[in-house]
Tab-separated table of C-alpha atoms and ligand atoms in Angstrom:
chain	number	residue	atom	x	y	z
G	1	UNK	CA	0.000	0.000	0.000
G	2	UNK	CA	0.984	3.503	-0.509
G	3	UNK	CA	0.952	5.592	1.989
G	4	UNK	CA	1.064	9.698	2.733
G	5	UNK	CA	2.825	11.551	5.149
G	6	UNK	CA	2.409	14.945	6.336
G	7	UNK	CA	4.231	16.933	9.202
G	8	UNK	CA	3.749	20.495	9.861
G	9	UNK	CA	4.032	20.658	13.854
G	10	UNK	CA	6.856	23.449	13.368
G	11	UNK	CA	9.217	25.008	11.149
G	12	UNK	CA	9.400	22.520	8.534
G	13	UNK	CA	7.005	21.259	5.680
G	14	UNK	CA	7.909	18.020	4.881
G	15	UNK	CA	5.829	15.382	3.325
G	16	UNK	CA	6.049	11.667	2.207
G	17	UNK	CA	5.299	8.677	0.374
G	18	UNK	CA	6.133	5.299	1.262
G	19	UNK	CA	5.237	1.598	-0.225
G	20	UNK	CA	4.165	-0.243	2.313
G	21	UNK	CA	3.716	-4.022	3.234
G	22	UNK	CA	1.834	-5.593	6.338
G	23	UNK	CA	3.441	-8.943	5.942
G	24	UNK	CA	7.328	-8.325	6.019
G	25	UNK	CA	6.346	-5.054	8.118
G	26	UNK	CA	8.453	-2.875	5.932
G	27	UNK	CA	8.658	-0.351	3.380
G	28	UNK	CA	10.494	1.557	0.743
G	29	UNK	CA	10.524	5.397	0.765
G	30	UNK	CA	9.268	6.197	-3.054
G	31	UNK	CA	9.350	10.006	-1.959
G	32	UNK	CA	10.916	12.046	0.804
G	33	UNK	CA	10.600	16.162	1.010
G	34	UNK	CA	10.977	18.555	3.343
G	35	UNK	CA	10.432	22.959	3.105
G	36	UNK	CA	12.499	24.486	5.634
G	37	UNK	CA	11.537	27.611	7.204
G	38	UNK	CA	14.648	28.796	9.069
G	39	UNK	CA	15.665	31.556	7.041
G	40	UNK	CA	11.590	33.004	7.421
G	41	UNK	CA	11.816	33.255	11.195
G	42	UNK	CA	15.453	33.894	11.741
G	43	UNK	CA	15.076	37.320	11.932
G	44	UNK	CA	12.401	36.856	14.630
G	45	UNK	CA	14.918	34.628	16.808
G	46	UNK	CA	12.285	32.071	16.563
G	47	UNK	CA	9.509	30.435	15.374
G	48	UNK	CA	6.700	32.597	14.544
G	49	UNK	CA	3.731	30.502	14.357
G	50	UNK	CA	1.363	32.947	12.581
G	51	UNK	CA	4.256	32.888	9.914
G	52	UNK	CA	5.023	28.848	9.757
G	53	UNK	CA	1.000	28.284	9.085
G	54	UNK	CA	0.948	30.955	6.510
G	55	UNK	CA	4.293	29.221	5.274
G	56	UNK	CA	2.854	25.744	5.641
G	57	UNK	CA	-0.264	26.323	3.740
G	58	UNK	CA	1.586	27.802	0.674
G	59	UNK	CA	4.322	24.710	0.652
G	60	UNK	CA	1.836	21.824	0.800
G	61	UNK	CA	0.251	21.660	-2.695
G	62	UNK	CA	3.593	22.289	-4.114
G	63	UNK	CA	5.162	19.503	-2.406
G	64	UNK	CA	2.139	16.976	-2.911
G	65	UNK	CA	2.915	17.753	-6.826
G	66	UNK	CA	6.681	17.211	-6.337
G	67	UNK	CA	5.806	13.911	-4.301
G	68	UNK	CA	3.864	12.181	-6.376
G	69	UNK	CA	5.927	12.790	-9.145
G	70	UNK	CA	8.613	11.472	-7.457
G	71	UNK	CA	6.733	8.453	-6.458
G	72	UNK	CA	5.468	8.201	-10.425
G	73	UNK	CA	2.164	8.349	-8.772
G	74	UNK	CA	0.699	11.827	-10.399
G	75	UNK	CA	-2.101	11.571	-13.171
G	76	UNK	CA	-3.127	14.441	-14.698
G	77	UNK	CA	-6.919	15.328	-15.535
G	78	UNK	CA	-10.169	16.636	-14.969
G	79	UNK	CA	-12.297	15.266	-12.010
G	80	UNK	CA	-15.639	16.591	-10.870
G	81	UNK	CA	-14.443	17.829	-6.931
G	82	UNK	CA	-16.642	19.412	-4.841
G	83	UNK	CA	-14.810	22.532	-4.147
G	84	UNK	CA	-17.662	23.876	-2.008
G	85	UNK	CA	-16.957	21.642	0.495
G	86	UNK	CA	-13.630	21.891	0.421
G	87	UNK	CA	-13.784	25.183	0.973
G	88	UNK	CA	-15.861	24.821	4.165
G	89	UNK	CA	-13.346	22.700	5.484
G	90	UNK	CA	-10.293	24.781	4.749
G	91	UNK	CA	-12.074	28.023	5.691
G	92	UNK	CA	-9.191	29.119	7.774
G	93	UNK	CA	-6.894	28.244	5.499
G	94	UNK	CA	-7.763	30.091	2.341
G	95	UNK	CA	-4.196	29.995	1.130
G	96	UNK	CA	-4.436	26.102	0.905
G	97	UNK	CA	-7.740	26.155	-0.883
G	98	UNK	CA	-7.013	28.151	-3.355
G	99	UNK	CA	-3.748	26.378	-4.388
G	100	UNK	CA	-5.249	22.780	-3.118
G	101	UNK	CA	-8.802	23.324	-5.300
G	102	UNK	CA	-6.597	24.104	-8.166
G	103	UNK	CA	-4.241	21.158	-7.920
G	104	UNK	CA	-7.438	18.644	-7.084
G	105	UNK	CA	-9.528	19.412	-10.574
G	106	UNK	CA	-6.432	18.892	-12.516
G	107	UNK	CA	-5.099	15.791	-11.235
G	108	UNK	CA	-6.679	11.987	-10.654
G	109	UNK	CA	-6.988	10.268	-7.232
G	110	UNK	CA	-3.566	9.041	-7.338
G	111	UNK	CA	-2.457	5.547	-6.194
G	112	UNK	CA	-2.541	6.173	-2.364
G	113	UNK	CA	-4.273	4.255	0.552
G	114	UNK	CA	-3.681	5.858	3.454
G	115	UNK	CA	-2.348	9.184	4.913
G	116	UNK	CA	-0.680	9.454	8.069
G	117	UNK	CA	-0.164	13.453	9.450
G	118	UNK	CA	0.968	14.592	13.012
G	119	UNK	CA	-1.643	16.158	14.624
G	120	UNK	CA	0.217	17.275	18.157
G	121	UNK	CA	2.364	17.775	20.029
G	122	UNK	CA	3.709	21.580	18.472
G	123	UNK	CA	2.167	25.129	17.467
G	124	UNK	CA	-1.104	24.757	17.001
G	125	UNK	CA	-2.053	26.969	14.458
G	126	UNK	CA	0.920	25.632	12.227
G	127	UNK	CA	-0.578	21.473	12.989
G	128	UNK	CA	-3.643	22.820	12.082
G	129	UNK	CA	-2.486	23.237	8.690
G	130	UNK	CA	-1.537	19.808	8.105
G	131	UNK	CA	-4.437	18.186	9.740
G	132	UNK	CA	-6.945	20.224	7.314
G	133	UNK	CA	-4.727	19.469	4.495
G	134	UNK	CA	-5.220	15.523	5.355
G	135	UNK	CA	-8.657	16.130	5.849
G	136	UNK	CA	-8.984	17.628	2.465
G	137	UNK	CA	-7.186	14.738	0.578
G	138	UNK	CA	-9.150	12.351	2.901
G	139	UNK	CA	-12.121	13.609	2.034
G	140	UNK	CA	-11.534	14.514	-1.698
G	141	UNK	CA	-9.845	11.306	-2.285
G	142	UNK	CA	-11.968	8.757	-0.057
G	143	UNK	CA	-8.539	7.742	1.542
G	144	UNK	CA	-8.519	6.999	5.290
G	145	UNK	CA	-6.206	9.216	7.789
G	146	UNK	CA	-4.046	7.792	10.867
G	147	UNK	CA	-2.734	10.427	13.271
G	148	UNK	CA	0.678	10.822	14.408
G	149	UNK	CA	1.924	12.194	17.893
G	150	UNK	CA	4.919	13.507	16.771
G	151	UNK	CA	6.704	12.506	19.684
G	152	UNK	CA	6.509	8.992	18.619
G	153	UNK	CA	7.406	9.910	15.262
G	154	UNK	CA	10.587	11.354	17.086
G	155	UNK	CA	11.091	7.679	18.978
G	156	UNK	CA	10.082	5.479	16.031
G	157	UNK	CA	13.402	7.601	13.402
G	158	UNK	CA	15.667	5.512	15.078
G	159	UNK	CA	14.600	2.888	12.934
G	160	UNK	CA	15.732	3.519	9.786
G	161	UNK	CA	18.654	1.121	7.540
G	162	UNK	CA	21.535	3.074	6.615
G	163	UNK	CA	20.807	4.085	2.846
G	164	UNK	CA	16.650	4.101	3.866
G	165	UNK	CA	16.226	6.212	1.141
G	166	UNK	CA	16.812	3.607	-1.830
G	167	UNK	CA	16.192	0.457	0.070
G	168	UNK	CA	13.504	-2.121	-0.772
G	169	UNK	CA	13.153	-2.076	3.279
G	170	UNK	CA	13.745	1.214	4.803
G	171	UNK	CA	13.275	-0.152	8.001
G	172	UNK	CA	15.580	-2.838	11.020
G	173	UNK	CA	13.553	-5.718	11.920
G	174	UNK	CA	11.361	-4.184	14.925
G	175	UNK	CA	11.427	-7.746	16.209
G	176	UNK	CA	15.466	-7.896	16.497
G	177	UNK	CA	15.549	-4.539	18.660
G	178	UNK	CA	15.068	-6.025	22.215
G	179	UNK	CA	12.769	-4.179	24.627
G	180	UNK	CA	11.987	-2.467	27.030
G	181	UNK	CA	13.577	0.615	25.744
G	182	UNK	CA	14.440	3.956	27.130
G	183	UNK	CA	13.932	7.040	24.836
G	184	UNK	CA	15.572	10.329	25.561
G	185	UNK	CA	13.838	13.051	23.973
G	186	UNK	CA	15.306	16.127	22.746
G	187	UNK	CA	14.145	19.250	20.779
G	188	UNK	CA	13.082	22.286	20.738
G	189	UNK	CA	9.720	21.941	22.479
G	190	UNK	CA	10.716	18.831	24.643
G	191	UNK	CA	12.811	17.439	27.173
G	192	UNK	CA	11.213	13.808	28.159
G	193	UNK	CA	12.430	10.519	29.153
G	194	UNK	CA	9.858	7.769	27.948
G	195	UNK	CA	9.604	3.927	28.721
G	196	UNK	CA	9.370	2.173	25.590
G	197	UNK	CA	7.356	-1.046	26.893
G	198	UNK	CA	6.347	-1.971	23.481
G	199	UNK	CA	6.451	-0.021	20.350
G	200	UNK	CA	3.194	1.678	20.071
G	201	UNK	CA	3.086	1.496	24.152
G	202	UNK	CA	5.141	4.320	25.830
G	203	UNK	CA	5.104	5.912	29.090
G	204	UNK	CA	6.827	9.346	29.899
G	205	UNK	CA	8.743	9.224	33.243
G	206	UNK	CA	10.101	11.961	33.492
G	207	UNK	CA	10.701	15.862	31.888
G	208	UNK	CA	11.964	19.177	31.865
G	209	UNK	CA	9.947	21.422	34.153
G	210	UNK	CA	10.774	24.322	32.425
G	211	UNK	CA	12.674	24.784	29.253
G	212	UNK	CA	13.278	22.097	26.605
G	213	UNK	CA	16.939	21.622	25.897
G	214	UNK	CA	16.767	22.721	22.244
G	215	UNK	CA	15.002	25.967	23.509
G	216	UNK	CA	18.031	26.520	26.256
G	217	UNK	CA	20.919	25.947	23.456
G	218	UNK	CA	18.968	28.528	21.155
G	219	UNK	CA	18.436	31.229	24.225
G	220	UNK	CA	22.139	30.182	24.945
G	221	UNK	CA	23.409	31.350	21.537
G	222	UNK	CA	21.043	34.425	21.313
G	223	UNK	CA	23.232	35.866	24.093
G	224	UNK	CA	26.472	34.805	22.725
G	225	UNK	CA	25.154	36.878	19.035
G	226	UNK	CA	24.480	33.566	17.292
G	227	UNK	CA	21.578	33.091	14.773
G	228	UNK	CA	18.156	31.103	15.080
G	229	UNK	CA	18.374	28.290	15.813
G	230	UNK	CA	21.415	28.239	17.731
G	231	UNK	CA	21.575	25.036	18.628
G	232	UNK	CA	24.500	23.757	16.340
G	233	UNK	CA	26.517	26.933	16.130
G	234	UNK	CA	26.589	26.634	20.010
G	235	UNK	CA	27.919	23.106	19.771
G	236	UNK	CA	30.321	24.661	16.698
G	237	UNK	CA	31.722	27.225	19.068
G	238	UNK	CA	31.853	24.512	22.010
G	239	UNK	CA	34.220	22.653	20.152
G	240	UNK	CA	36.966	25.201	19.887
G	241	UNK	CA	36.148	25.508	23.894
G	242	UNK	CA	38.478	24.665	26.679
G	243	UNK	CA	38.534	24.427	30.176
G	244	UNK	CA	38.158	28.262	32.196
G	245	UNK	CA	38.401	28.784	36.536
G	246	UNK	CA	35.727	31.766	34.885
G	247	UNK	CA	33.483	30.110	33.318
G	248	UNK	CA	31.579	27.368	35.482
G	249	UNK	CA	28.336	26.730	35.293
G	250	UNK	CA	25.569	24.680	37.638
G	251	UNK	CA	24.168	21.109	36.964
G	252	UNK	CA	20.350	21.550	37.735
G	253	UNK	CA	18.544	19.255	39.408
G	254	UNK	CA	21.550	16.709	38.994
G	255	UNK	CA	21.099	15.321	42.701
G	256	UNK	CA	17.549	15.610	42.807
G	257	UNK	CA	17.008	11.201	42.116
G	258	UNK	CA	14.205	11.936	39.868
G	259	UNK	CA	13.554	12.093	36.218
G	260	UNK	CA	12.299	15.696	36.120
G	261	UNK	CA	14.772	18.282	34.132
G	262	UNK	CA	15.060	21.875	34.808
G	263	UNK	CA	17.134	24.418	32.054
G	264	UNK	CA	15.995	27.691	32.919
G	265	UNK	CA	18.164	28.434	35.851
G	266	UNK	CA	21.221	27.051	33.764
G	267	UNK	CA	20.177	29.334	31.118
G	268	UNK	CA	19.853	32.095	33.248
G	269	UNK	CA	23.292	31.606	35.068
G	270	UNK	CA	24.779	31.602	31.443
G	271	UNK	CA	23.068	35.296	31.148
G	272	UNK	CA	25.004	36.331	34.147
G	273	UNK	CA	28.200	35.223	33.021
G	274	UNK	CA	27.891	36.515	29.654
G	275	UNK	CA	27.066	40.113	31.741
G	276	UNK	CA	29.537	39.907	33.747
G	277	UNK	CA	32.307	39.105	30.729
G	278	UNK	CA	31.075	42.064	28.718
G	279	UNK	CA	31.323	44.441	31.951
G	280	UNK	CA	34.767	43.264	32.141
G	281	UNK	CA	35.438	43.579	28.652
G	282	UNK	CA	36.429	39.866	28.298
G	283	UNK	CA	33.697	38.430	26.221
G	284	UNK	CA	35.906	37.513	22.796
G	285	UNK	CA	35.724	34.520	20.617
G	286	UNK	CA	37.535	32.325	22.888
G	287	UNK	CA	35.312	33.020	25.843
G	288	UNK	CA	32.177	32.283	23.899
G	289	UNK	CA	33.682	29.345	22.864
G	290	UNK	CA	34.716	27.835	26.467
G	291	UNK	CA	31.189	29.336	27.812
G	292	UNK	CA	29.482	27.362	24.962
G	293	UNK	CA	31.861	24.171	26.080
G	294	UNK	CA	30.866	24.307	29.251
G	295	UNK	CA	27.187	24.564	28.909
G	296	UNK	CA	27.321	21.559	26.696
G	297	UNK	CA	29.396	19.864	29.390
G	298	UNK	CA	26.488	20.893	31.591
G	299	UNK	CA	23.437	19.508	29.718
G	300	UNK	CA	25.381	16.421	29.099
G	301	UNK	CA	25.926	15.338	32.363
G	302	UNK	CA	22.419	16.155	33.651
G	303	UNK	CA	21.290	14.069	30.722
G	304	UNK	CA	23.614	11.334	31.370
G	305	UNK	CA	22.943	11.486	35.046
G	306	UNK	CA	19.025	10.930	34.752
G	307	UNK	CA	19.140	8.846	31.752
G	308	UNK	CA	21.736	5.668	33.551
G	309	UNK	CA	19.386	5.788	36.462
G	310	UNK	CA	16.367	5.401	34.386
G	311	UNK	CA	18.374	2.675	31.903
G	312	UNK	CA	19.327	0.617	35.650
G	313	UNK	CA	15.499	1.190	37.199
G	314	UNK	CA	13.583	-0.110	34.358
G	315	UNK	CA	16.216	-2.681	33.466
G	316	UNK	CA	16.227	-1.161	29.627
G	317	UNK	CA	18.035	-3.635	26.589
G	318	UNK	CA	18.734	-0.593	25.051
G	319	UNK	CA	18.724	3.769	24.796
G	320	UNK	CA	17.279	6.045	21.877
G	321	UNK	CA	18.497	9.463	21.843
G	322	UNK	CA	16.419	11.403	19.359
G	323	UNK	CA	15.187	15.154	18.799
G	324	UNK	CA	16.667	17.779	16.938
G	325	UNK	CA	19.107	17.910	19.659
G	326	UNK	CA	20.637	14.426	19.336
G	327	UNK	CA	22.259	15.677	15.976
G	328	UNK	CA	24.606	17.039	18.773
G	329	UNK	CA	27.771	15.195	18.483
G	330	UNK	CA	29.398	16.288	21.894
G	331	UNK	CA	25.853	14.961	23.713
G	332	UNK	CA	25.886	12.065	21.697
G	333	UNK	CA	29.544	10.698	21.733
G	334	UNK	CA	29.210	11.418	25.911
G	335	UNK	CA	26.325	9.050	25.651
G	336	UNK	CA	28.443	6.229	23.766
G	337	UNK	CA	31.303	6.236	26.263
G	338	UNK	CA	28.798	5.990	29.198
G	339	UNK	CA	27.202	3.101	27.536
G	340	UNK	CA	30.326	1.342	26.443
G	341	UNK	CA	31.958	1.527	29.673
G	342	UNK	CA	29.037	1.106	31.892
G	343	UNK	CA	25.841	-0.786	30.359
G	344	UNK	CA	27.100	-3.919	28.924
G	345	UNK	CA	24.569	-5.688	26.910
G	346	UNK	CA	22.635	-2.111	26.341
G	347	UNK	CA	21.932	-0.525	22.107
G	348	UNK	CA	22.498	2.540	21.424
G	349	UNK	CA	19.913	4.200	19.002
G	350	UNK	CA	20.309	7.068	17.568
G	351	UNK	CA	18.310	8.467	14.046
G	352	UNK	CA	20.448	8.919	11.025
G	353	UNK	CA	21.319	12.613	10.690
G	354	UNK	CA	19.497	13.775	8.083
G	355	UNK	CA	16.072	12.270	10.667
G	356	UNK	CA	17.457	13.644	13.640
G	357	UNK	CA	15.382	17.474	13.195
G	358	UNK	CA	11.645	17.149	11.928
G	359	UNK	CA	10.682	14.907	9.014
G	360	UNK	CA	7.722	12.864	7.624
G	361	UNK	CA	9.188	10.021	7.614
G	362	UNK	CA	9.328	9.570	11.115
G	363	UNK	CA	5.541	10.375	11.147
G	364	UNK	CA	5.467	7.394	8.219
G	365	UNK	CA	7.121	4.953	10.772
G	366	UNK	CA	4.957	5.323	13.418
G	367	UNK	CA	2.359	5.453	11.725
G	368	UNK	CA	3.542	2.054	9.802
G	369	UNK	CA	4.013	0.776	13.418
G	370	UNK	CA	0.431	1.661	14.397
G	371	UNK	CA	-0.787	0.088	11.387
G	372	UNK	CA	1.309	-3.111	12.391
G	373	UNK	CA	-0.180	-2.891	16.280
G	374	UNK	CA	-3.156	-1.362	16.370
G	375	UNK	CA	-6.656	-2.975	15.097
G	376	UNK	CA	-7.967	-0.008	14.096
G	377	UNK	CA	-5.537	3.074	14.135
G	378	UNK	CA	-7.367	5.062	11.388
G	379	UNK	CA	-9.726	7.902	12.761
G	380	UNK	CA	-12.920	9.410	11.403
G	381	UNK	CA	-11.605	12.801	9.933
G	382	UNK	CA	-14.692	14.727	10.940
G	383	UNK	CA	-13.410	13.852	14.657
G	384	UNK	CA	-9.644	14.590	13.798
G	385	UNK	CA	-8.073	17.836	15.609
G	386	UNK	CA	-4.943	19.311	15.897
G	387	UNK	CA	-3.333	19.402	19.657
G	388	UNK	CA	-1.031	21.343	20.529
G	389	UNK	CA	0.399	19.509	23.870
G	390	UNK	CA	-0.701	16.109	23.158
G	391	UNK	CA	1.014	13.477	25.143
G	392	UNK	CA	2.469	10.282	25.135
G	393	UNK	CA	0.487	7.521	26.152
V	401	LIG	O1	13.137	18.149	16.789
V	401	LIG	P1	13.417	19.492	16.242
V	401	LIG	O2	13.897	19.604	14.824
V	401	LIG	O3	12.163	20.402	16.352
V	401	LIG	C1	11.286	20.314	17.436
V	401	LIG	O4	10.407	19.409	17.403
V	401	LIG	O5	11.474	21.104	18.371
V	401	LIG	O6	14.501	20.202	17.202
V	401	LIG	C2	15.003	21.490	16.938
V	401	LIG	C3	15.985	21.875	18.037
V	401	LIG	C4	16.394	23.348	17.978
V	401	LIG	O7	16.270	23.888	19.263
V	401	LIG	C5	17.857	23.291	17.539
V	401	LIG	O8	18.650	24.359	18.014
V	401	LIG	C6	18.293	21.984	18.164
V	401	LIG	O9	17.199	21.123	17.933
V	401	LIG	N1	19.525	21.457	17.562
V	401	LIG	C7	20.699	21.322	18.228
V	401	LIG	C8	21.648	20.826	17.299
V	401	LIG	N2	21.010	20.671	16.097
V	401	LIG	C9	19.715	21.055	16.283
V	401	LIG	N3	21.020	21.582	19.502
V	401	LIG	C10	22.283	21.347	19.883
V	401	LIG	N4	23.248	20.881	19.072
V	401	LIG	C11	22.976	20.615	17.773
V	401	LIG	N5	23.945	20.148	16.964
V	402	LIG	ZN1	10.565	17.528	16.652
C-alpha cells in the first residue's frame, strides 16, 4: 500500500510517500521532502507561528505535486471535486484552498491508501495546517487518515537502515531490537524521558519542568550573538572551547534522584556570566567558545545522570536518543562512552542525521508501526483535531 505523510508541527514542511507491506512489516521510501523555514523566522529569533502556518499552507500543494511525481504516482486530468466543500473545510486556510482546489480538478486520485499526518504535540495553528490538508485529501480522495503524535514519530526515526532512502526495506527488523527501551527526547519543544514497553506502548517518566533543551541551546546562543536556531553553532563554538576557573556553570537538578529536568536556571546563570564578561570587557571569541563548552558539558551530564538511572530502574536492553538535539555530536559521543563503559549488553539508538530534526518520515514509521499494532488506528476525519500539547500515552 501507498501511503502519505504529512508533518507540519513546526518550522518545517515536509511530506512523504512510502510503499508499504503488512506482511514483512516494511517499506520503501518512493518520496521524501521537506520545506524548511529557518531563514523566514530567523530574523524573529524564533519560530513565529502565525508565519510557519501561513508558510505551511503555501508549501503543501507544491510539495504533494513534487511527491507524487517522485513516487510516479501523479495523473493528470479533470475530475468533478466538490470545491464547495472543500472550501468549508479549509475556511481558515484560504491559502491552501485556493492552491489545493486548483491542484485537485487537474489531477486523478492518485495511487494512495492511506495518509498518516501529526496532529500534536507543536504550534497549534501551524498542525492545524496539516491536519486540514489531510482532511482535504481524505475527504476529496476517499482515503482513510491515521494520526501521528509527533513525539513517537521522534522515537520510532531511530529505525531507519543506513541508505533508507533507496532500500527495498527502509526499516531494522522491529522484532530484532530487544525491549523495554528507554527514549531520551530532545528538541526544541521537549525534554522527556519515555519507557518504551512496546512499540506503540510508551510511558513518559520523566521531563523538563521548564525549558526544553533545544530551547536553552537557542536562548544560549542568542546571548552569545548567534543566529536562530542556535543550537549547532553553540555546539560549533563549544568545540573550539576549553577548560576556564571563569566560566563554570551549575548542573540543575543533577542530585535531585528523579527524572524531572530543569534548564531555565542554567540558562539564566549563562546570562550572568555573559554580563559579567562584557562588563569586564572579556567576552571575545575564545570566551564564547569555552562558555558554549561548558554549557554543553552541563546539559550532558544532567542528561547522562538521569538517563543511567532510568536505563538501571527499568532494566532497559537498550537507549534512543532522538530530537533535533541528538544531531549534537558532543551529547551524543558522551552518551556512547557511558554506555560502552558502563551498560554492557545495552543498544544505542540514535536516528540517522538527516532524521534527527523534523521529518515525515518519522511520522510514516509510526504510523507504519500503528498500522502493524493497532486494530484499528485510522480515525474518522470529521473527529480529527490538531493538539497542541498532546502526550504520550
Ligand atoms: O526536533 P526538532 O527539529 O524540532 C522540534 O520538534 O522542536 O529540534 C530542533 C531543536 C532546535 O532547538 C535546535 O537548536 C536543536 O534542535 N539542535 C541542536 C543541534 N542541532 C539542532 N542543539 C544542539 N546541538 C545541535 N547540533
Ligand atoms: Zn521535533
Amino acid at each position: 500500500m501507498n501511503i502519505l505523510s504529512i508533518e507540519t508541527s513546526c518550522d518545517e514542511t515536509a511530506l512523504s510517500i512510502i510503499s508499504a507491506d503488512i506482511k514483512t512489516k516494511n517499506f520503501s521510501v518512493l518520496s521524501d521532502l521537506v520545506i524548511s523555514q529557518i531563514d523566514i523566522h530567523k530574523e524573529y529569533g524564533g519560530v513565529f507561528p502565525a508565519l510557519a502556518k501561513r508558510e505551511h499552507a503555501n508549501n503543501l500543494t507544491p510539495l504533494l505535486r513534487h511527491a507524487l511525481i517522485e513516487a510516479s504516482l501523479l495523473v493528470e486530468g479533470t475530475p468533478e471535486v466538490n470545491t464547495e466543500e472543500l472550501k468549508l473545510l479549509l475556511e481558515r486556510e484560504p491559502e491552501l484552498f485556493e492552491q489545493l482546489s486548483t491542484f485537485l480538478t487537474s489531477t486523478e486520485k492518485p495511487k494512495l491508501d492511506a495518509i498518516m499526518v501529526t496532529y500534536g504535540p507543536g504550534l497549534t495553528p501551524a498542525l492545524w495546517v496539516g491536519v486540514n490538508f489531510a482532511r482535504a485529501l481524505s475527504l476529496v480522495w476517499n482515503i482513510p487518515v491515521i494520526p501521528v503524535n509527533h513525539m513517537e514519530g521522534h522515537i520510532t526515526s531511530i529505525l531507519f537502515e543506513d541508505g533508507y532512502r533507496t532500500k527495498e526495506k527502509a526499516l531494522v527488523d522491529t522484532d530484532v531490537v530487544e525491549l523495554p527501551l528507554i527514549a531520551l527526547l530532545i528538541s526544541g519543544g521537549h525534554t522527556q524521558l519515555v519507557l518504551v514497553k512496546q512499540w506503540g506502548q510508551y510511558e513518559i517518566i520523566g521531563e523538563t519542568i521548564d525549558d526544553a533543551v533545544g530551547e536553552a541551546f537557542d536562548k544560549v546562543a542568542r546571548m552569545l550573538g548567534m543566529e536562530y536556531p542556535g543550537g549547532p553553532k553553540v555546539s560549533q563554538a563549544a568545540t573550539r572551547g576549553v577548560e576556564d576557573d571563569e566560566v563554570t556553570l551549575p548542573r540543575p537538578m543533577i542530585a535531585s534522584k528523579d527524572y524531572r529536568f530543569s534548564f531555565s536556571g542554567l540558562k539564566t546563570a549563562v546570562r550572568y556570566l555573559v554580563e559579567d564578561q562584557q562588563r569586564k570587557g572579556t567576552l571575545d571569541e575564545q570566551k564564547i567558545a569555552n562558555i558554549s563548552r561548558e554549557f554543553e558539558h552541563a546539559v550532558a551530564e544532567v542528561l547522562i545522570k538521569k538517563t543511567s538511572d532510568a536505563l538501571i530502574e527499568y532494566g532497559a536492553k537498550g537507549l534512543i536518543i532522538a530530537g533535533g538535539v541528538s544531531a549534537n555530536t558532543f551529547i551524543v559521543n558522551s552518551f556512547r562512552k557511558v554506555i560502552e563503559t558502563e551498560f554492557d549488553g545495552v543498544a544505542l539508538y540514535t536516528p540517522k542525521r538527516a532524521l534527527c530534526g523534523d521529518n515525515s518520515l518519522m511520522i510514516a514509521s509510526a504510523g507504519f508501526i500503528q498500522l502493524l499494532t493497532q486494530e484499528n488506528p485510522y480515525v474518522d476525519v470529521q473527529e480529527l483535531v490538531a493538539v497542541g500539547n498532546l502526550k504520550l500515552s
